[in-house]
PDB file of C-alpha atoms in Angstrom:
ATOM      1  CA  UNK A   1    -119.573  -1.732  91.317  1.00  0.00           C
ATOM      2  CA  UNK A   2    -119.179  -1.326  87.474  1.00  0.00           C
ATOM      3  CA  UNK A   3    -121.213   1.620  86.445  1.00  0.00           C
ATOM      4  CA  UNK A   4    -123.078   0.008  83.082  1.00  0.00           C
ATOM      5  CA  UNK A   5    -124.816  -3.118  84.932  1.00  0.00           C
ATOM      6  CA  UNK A   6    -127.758  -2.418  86.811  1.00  0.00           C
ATOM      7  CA  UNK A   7    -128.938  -4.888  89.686  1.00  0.00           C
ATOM      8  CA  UNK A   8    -129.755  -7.415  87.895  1.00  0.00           C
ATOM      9  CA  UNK A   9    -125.808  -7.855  86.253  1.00  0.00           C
ATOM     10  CA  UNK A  10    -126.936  -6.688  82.836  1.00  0.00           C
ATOM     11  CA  UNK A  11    -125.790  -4.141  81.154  1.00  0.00           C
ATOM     12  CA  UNK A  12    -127.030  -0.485  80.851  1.00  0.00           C
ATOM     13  CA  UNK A  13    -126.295   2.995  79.856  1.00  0.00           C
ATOM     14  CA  UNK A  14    -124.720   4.863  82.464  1.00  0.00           C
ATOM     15  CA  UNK A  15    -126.945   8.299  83.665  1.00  0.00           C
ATOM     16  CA  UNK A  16    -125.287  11.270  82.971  1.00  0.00           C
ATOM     17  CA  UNK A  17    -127.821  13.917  83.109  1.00  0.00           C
ATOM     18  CA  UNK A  18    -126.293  14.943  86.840  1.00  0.00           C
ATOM     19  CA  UNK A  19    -122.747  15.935  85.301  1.00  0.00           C
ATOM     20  CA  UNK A  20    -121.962  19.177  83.970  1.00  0.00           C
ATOM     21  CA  UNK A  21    -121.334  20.430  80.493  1.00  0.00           C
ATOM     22  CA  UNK A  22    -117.516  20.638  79.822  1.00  0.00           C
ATOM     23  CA  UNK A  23    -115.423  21.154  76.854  1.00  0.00           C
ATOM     24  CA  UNK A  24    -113.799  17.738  76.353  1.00  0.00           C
ATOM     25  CA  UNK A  25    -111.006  16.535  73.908  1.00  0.00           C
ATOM     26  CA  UNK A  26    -109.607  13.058  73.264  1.00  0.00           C
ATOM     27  CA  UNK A  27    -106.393  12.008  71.030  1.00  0.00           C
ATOM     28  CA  UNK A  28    -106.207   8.452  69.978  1.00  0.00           C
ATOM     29  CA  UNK A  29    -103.132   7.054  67.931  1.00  0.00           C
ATOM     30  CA  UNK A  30    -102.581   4.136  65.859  1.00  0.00           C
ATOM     31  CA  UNK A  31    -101.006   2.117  63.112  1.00  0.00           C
ATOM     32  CA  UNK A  32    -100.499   0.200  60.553  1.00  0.00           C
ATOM     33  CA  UNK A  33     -97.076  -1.717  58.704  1.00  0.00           C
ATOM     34  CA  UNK A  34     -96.950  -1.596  55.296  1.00  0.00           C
ATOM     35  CA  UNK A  35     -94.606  -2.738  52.696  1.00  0.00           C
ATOM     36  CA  UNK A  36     -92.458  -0.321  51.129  1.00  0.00           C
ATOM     37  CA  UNK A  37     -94.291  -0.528  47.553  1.00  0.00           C
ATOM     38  CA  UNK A  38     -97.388   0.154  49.207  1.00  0.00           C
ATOM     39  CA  UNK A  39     -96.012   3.585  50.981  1.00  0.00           C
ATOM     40  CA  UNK A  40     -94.895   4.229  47.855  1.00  0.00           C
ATOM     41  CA  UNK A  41     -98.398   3.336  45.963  1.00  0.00           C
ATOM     42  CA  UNK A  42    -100.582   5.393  49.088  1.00  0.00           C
ATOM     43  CA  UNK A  43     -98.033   8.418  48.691  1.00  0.00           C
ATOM     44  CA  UNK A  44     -98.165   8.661  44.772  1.00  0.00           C
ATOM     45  CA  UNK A  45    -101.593   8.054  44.538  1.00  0.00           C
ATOM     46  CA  UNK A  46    -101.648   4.526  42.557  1.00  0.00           C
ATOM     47  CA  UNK A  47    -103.893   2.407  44.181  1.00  0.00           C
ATOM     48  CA  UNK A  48    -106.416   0.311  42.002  1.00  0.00           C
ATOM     49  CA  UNK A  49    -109.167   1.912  44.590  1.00  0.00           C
ATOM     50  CA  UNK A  50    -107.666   5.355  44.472  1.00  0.00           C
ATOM     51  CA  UNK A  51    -106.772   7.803  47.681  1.00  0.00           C
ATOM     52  CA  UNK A  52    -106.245   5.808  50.362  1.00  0.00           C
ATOM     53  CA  UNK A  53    -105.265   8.294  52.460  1.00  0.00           C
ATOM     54  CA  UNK A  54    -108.525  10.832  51.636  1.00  0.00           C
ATOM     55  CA  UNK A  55    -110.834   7.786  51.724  1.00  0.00           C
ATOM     56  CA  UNK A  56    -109.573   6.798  55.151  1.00  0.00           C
ATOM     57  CA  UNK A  57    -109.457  10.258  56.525  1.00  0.00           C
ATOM     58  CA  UNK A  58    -113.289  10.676  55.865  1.00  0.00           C
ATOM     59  CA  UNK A  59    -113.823   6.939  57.282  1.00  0.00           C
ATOM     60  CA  UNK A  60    -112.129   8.421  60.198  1.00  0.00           C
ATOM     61  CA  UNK A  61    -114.481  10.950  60.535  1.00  0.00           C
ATOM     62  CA  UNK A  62    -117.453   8.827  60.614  1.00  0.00           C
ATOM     63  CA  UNK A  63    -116.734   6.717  62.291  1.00  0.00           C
ATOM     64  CA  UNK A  64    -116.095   9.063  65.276  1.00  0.00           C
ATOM     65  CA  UNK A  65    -119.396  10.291  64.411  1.00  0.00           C
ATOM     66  CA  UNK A  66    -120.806   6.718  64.324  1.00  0.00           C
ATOM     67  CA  UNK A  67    -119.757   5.261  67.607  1.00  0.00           C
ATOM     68  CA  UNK A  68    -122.641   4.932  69.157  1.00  0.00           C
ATOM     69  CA  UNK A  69    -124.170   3.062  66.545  1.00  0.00           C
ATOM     70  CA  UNK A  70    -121.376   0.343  67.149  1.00  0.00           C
ATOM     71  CA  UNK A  71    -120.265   0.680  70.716  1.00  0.00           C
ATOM     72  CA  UNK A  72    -123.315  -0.215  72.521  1.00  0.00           C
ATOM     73  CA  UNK A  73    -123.097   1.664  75.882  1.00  0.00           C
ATOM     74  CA  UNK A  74    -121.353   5.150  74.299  1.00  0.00           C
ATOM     75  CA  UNK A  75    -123.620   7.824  74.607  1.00  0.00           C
ATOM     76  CA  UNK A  76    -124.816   9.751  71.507  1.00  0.00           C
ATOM     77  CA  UNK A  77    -122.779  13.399  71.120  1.00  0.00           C
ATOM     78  CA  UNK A  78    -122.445  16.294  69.914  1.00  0.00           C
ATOM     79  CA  UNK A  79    -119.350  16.183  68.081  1.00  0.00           C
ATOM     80  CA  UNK A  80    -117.584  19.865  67.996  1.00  0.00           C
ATOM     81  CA  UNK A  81    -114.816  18.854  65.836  1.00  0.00           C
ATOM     82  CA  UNK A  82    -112.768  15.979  64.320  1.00  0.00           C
ATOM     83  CA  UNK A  83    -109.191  16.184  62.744  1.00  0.00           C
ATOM     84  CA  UNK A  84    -107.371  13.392  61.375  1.00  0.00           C
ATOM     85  CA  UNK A  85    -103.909  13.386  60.676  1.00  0.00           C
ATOM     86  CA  UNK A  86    -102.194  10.658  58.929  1.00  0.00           C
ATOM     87  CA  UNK A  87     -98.169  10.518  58.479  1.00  0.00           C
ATOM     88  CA  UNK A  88     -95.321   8.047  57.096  1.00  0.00           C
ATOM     89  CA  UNK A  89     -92.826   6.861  59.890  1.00  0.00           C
ATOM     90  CA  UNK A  90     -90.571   3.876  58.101  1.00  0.00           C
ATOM     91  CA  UNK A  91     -92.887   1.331  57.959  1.00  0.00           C
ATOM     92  CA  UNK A  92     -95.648   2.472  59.486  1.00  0.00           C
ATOM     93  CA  UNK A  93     -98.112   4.731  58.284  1.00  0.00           C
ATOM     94  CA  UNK A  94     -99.833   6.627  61.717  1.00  0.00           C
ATOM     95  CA  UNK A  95    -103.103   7.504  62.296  1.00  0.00           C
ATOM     96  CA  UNK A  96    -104.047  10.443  64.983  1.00  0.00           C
ATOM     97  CA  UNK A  97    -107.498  11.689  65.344  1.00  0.00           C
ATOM     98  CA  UNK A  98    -108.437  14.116  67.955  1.00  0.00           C
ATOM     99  CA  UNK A  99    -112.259  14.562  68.859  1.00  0.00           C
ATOM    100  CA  UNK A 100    -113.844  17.570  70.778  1.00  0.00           C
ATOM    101  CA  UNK A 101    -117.610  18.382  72.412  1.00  0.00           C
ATOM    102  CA  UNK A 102    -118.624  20.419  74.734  1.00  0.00           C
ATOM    103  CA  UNK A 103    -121.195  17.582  76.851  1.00  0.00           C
ATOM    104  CA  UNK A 104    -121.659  15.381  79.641  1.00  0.00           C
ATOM    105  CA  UNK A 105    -119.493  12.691  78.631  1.00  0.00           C
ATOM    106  CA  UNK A 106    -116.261  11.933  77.461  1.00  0.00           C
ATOM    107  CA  UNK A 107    -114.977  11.362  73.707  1.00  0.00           C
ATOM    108  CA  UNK A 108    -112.591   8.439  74.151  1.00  0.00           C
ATOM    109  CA  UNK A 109    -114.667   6.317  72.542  1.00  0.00           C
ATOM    110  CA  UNK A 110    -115.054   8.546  69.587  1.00  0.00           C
ATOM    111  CA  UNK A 111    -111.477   9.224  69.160  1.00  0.00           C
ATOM    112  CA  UNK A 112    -110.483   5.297  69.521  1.00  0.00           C
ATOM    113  CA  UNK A 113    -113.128   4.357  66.805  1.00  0.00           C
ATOM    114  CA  UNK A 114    -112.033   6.772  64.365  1.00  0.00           C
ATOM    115  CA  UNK A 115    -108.644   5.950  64.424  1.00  0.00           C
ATOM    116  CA  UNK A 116    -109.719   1.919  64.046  1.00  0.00           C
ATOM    117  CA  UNK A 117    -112.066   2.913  61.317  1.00  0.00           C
ATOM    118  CA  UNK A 118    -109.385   5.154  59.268  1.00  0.00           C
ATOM    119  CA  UNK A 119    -106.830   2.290  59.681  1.00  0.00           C
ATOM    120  CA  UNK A 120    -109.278  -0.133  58.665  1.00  0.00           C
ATOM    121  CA  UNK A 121    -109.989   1.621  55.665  1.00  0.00           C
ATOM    122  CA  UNK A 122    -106.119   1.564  54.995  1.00  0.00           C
ATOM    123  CA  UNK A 123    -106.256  -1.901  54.828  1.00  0.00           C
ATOM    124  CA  UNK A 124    -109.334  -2.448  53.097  1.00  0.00           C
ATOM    125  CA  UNK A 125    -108.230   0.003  50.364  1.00  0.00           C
ATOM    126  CA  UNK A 126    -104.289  -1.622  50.120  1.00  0.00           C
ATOM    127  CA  UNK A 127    -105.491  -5.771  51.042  1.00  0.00           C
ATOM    128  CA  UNK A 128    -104.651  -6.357  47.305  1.00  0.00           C
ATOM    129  CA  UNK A 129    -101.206  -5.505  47.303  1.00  0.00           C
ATOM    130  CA  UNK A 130    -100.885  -6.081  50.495  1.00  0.00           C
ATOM    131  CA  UNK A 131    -102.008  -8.841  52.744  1.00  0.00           C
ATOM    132  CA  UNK A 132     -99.007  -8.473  55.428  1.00  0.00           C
ATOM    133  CA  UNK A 133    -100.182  -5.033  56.729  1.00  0.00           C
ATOM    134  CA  UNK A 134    -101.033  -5.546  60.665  1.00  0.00           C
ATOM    135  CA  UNK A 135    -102.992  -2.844  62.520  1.00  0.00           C
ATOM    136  CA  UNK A 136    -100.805  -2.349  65.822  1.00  0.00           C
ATOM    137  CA  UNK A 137    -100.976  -0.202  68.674  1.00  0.00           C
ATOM    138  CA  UNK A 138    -104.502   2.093  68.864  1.00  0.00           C
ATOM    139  CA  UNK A 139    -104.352   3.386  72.365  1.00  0.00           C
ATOM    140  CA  UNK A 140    -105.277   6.547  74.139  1.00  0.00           C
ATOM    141  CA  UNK A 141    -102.888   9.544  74.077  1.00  0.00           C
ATOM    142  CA  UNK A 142    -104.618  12.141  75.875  1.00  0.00           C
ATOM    143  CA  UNK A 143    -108.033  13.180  77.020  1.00  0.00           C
ATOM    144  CA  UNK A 144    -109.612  16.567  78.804  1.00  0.00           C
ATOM    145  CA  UNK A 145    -112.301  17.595  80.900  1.00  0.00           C
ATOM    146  CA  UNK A 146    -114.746  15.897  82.949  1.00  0.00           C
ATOM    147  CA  UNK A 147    -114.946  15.378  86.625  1.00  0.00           C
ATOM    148  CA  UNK A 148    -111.442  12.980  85.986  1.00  0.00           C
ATOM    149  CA  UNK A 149    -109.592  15.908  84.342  1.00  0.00           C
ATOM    150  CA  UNK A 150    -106.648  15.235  82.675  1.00  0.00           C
ATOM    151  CA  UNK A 151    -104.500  12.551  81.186  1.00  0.00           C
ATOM    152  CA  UNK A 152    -101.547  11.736  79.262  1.00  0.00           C
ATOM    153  CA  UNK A 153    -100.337   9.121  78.060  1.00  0.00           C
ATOM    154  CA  UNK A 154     -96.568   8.888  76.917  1.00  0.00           C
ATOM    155  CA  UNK A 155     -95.936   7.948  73.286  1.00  0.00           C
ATOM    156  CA  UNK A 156     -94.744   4.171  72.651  1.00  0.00           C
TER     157      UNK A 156
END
């Protein structure tokens, strides 16, 4: 039985007032290609809408904090920390965001909508210059705690 319908086949939020309070991380990956003159225009700074790579680091941020506002059966949390890292690979520019609580439910969903929203915001900020950038491969890397413990995923 899939835990978010209840009898009736329609969906729900799952109960998790009977699990216990554990620290729990999540690492979620992504990216995006890019032309070469737009790696060059992110890394010097010379976009017409400025710092693409601050503006998408905070967009990261929220929306890890947001998730439940868009994801209709995540749970509201307690966030205990966000980091975003961003780095140039060829083509690609990455996105990795790793988010932490200390709660009753994991942070997968956090850490997967962060790195969508930061990436996003990478091609929002660079569609301009840009309209052949493609969004590729946001997955899972790792996640902590819970009753499931751990897993990790190896890089593509």
């Amino acid at each position: 039985m899939f835990t978010h319908l209840d009898e009736n086949n329609r969906g729900q939020m799952v109960d998790v007032s009977a699990k216990g309070i554990t620290k729990r991380v999540a690492i979620a990956t992504g990216k995006i290609h890019l032309k070469k003159e737009t790696i060059d225009a992110i890394k010097q700074i010379k976009t017409k809408k400025g710092d693409v790579l601050a503006i998408a680091q905070v967009a990261a941020i929220e929306g890890a904090k947001r998730t439940p506002s868009i994801i209709p059966m995540a749970h509201p949390i307690l966030l205990t920390s966000i980091h975003v890292n961003f780095y140039f690979e060829g083509e690609y520019l990455h996105c990795e965001c790793e988010v932490s609580c200390e709660g009753k439910t994991g942070v997968e969903m956090e850490a997967l909508t962060a790195c969508s929203a930061g990436l996003l915001t990478v091609y929002d900020m660079c569609k301009s210059m840009d309209r052949s950038m493609t969004i590729e491969e946001i997955y899972l890397l790792k996640k902590t705690g819970g009753k499931s413990g751990e897993y990790i995923r190896e890089r593509k």
